GROMACS .gro file of N, CA and C in nm:
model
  285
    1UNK      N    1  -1.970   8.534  22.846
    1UNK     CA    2  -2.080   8.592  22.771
    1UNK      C    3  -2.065   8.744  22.769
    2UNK      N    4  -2.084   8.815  22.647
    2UNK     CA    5  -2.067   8.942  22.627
    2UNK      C    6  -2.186   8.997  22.692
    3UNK      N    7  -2.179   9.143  22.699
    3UNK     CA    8  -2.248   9.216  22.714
    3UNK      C    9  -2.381   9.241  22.623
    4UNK      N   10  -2.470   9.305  22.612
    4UNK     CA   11  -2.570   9.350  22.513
    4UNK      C   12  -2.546   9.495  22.484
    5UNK      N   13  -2.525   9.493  22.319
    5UNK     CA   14  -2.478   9.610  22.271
    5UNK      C   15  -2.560   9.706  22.251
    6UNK      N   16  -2.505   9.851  22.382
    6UNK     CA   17  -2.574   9.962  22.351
    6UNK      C   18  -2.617   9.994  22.207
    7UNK      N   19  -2.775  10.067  22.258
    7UNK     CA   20  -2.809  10.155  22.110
    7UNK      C   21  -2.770  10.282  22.043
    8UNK      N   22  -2.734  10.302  22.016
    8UNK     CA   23  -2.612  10.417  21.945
    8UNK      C   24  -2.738  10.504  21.863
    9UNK      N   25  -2.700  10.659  21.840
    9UNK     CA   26  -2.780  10.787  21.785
    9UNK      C   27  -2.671  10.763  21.724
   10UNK      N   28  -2.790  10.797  21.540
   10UNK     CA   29  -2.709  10.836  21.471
   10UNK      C   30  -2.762  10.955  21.385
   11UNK      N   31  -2.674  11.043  21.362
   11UNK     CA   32  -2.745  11.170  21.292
   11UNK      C   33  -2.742  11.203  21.149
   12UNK      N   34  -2.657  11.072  21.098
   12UNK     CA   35  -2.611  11.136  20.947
   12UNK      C   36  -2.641  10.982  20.864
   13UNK      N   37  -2.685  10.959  20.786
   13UNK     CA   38  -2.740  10.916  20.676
   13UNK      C   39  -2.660  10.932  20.471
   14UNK      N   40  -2.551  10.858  20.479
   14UNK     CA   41  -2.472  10.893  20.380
   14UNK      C   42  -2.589  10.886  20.239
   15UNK      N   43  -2.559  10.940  20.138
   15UNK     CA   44  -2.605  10.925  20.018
   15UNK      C   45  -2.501  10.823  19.919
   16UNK      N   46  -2.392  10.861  19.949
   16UNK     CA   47  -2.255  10.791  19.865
   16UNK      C   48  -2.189  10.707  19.952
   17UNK      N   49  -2.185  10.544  19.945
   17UNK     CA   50  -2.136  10.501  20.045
   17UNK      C   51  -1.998  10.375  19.973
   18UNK      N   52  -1.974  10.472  19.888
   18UNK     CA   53  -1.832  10.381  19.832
   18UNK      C   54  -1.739  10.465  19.758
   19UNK      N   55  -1.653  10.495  19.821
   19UNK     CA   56  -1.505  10.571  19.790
   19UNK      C   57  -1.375  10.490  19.733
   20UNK      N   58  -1.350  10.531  19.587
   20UNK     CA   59  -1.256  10.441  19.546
   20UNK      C   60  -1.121  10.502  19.486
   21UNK      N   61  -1.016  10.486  19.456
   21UNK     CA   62  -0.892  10.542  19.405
   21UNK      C   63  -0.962  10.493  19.247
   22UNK      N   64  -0.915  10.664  19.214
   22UNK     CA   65  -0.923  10.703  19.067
   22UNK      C   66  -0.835  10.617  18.946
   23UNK      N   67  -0.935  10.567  18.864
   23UNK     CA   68  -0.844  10.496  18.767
   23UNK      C   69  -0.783  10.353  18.787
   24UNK      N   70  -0.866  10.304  18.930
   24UNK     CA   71  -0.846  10.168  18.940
   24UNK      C   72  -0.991  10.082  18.922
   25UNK      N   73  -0.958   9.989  18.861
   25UNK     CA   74  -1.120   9.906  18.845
   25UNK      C   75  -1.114   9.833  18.989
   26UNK      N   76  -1.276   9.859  18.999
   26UNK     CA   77  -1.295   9.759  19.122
   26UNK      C   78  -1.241   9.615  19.156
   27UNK      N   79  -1.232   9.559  19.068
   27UNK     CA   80  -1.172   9.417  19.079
   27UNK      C   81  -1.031   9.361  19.124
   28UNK      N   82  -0.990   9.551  19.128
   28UNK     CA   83  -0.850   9.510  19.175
   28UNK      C   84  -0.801   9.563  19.307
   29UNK      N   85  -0.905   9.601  19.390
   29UNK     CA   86  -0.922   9.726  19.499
   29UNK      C   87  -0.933   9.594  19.637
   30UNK      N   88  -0.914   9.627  19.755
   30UNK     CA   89  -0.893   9.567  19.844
   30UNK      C   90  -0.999   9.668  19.878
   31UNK      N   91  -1.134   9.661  20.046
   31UNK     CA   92  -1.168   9.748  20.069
   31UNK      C   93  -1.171   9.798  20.228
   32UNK      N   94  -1.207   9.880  20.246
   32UNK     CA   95  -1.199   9.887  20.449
   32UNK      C   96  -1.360   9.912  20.461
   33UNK      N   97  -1.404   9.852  20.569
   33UNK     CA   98  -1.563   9.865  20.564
   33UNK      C   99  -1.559   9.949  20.683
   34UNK      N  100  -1.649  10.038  20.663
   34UNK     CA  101  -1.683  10.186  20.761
   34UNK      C  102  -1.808  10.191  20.787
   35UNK      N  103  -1.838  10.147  20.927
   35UNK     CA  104  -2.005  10.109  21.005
   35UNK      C  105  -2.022  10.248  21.036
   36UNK      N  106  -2.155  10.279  21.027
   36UNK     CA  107  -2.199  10.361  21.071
   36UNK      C  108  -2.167  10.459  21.208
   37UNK      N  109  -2.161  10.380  21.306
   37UNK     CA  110  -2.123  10.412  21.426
   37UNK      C  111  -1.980  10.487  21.386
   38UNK      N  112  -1.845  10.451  21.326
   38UNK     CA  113  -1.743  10.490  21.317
   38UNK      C  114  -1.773  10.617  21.228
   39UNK      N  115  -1.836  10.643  21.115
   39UNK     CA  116  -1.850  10.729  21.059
   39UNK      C  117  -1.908  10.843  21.111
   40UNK      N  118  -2.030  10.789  21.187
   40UNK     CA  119  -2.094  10.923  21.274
   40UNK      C  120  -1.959  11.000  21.416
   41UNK      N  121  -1.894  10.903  21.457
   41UNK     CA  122  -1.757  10.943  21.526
   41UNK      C  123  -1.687  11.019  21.454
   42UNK      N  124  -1.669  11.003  21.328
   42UNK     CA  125  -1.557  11.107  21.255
   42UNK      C  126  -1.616  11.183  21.195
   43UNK      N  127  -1.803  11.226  21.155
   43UNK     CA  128  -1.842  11.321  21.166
   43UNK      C  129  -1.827  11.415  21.264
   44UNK      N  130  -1.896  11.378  21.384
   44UNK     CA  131  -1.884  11.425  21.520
   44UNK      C  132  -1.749  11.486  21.599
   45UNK      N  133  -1.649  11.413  21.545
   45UNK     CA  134  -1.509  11.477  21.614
   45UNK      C  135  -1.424  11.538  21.501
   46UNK      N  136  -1.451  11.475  21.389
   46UNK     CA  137  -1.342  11.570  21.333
   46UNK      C  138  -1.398  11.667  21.194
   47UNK      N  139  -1.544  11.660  21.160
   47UNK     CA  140  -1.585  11.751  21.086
   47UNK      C  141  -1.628  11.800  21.176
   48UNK      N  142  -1.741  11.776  21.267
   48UNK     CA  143  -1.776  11.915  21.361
   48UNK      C  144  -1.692  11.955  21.475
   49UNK      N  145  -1.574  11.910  21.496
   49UNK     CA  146  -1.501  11.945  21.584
   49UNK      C  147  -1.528  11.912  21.755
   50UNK      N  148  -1.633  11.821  21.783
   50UNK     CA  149  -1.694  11.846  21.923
   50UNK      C  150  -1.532  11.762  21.960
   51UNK      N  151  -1.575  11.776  22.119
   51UNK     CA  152  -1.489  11.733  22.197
   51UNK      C  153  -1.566  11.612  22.235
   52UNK      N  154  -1.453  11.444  22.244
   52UNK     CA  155  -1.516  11.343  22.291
   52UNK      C  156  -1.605  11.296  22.335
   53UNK      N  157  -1.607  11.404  22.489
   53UNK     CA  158  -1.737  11.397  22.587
   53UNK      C  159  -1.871  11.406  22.549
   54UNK      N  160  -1.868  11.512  22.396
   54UNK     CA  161  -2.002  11.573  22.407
   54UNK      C  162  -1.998  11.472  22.256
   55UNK      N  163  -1.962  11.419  22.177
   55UNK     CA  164  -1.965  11.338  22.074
   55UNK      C  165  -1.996  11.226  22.136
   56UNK      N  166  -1.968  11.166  22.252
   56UNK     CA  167  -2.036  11.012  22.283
   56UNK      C  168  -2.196  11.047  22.323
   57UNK      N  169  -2.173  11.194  22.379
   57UNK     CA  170  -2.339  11.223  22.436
   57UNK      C  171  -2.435  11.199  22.330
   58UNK      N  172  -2.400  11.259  22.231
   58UNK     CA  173  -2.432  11.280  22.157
   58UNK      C  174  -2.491  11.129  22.032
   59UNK      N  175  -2.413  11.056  22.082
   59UNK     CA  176  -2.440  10.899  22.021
   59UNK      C  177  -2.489  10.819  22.143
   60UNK      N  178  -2.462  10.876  22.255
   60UNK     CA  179  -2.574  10.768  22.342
   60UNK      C  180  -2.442  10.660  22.424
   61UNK      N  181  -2.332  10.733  22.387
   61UNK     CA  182  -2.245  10.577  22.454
   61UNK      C  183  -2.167  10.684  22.506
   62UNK      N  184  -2.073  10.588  22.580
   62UNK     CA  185  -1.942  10.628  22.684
   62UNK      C  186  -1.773  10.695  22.604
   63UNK      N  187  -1.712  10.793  22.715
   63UNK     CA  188  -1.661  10.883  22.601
   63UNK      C  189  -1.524  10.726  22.548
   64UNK      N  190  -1.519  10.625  22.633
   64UNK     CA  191  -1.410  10.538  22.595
   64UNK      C  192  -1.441  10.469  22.500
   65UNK      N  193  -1.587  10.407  22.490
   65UNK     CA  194  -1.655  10.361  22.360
   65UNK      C  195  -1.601  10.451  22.224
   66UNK      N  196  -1.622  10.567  22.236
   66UNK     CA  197  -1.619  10.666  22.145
   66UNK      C  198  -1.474  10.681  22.052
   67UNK      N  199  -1.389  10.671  22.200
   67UNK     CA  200  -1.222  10.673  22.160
   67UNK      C  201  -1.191  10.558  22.086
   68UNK      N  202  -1.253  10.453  22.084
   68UNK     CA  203  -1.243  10.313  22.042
   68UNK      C  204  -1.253  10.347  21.929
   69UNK      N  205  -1.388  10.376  21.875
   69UNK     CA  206  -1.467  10.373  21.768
   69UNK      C  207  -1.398  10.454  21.663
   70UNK      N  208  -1.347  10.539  21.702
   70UNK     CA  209  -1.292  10.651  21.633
   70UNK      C  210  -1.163  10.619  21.607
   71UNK      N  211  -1.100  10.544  21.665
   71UNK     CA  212  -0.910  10.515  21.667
   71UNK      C  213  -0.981  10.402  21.544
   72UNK      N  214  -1.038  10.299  21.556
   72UNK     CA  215  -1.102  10.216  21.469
   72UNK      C  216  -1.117  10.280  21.313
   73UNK      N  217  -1.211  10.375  21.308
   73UNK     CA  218  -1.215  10.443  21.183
   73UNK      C  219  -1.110  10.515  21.128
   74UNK      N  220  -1.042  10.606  21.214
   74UNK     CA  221  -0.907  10.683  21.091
   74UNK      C  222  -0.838  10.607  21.125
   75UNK      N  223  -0.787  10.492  21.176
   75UNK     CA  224  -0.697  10.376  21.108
   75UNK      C  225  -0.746  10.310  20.961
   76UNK      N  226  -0.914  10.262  20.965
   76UNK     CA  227  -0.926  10.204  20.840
   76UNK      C  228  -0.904  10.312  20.726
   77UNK      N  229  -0.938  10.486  20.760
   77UNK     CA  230  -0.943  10.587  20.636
   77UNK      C  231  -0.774  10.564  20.637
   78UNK      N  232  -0.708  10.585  20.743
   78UNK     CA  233  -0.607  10.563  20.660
   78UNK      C  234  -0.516  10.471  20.571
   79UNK      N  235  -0.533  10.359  20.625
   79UNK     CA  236  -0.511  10.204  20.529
   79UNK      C  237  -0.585  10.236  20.408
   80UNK      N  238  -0.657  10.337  20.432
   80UNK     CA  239  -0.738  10.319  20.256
   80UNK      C  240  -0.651  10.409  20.208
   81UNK      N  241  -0.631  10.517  20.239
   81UNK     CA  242  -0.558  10.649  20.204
   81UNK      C  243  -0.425  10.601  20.139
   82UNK      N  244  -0.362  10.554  20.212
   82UNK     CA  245  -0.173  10.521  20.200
   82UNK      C  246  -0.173  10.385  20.102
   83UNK      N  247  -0.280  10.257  20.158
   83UNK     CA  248  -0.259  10.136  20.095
   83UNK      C  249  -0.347  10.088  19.952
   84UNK      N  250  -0.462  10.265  19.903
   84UNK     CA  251  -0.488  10.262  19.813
   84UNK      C  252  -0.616  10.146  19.796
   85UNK      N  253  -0.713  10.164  19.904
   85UNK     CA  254  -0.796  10.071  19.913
   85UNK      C  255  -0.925  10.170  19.896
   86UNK      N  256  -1.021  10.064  19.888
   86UNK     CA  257  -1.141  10.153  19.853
   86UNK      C  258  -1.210  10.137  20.051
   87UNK      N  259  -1.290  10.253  20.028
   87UNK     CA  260  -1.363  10.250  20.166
   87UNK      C  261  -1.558  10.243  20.135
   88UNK      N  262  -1.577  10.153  20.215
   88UNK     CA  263  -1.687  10.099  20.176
   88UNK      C  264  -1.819  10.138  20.328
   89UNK      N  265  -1.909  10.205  20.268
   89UNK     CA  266  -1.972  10.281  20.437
   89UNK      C  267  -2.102  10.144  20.397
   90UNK      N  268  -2.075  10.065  20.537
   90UNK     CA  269  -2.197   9.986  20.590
   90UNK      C  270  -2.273  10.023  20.703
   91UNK      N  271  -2.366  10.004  20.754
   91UNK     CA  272  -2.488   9.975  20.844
   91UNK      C  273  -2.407   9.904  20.948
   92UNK      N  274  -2.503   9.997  21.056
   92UNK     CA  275  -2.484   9.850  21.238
   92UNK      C  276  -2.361   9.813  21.263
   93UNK      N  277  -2.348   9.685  21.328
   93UNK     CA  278  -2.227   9.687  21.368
   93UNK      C  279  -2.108   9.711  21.303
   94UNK      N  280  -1.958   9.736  21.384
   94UNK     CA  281  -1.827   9.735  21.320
   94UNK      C  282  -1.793   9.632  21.291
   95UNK      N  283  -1.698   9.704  21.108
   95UNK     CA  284  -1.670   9.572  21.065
   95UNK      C  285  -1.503   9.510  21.101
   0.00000   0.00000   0.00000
């Protein structure tokens, strides 16, 4: 039996939550889904620059949670990036 999943701070609230390669119709797009939690991680570490420690503080979880979460997300930005997929920002848990 798993654990019960910490509650995670989140500070950012997207307006645009679907990124697609130019000049492809949706129907032909594969997509990577980007939870919240991962997105507020790559706010937190790599637009504001914090350092791990103070980016998990900052979400309420542990700095290894954090490393997870984050190796998780710029793997999916980049499968979208290189393999030309669309990136799709969801809610709650990772997808």
């Amino acid at each position: 039996m798993s654990r019960a999943r910490k509650q995670r701070r989140i500070g950012f609230s997207p307006e645009i939550i679907y990124f697609k390669p130019r000049g492809v119709a949706l129907t032909y797009l594969d997509e990577e889904l980007l939870s919240e939690d991962e997105l507020e991680a790559l706010r937190l570490a790599d637009l504001e620059g914090k350092e791990q420690i103070e980016a998990a503080k900052s979400m309420s979880i542990s700095q290894s949670t954090l490393h997870r979460t984050l190796s998780d997300a710029r793997k999916k930005v980049a499968r979208a990036l290189v393999l030309g997929r669309a990136i799709v920002l969801k809610g709650g848990e990772k997808s």
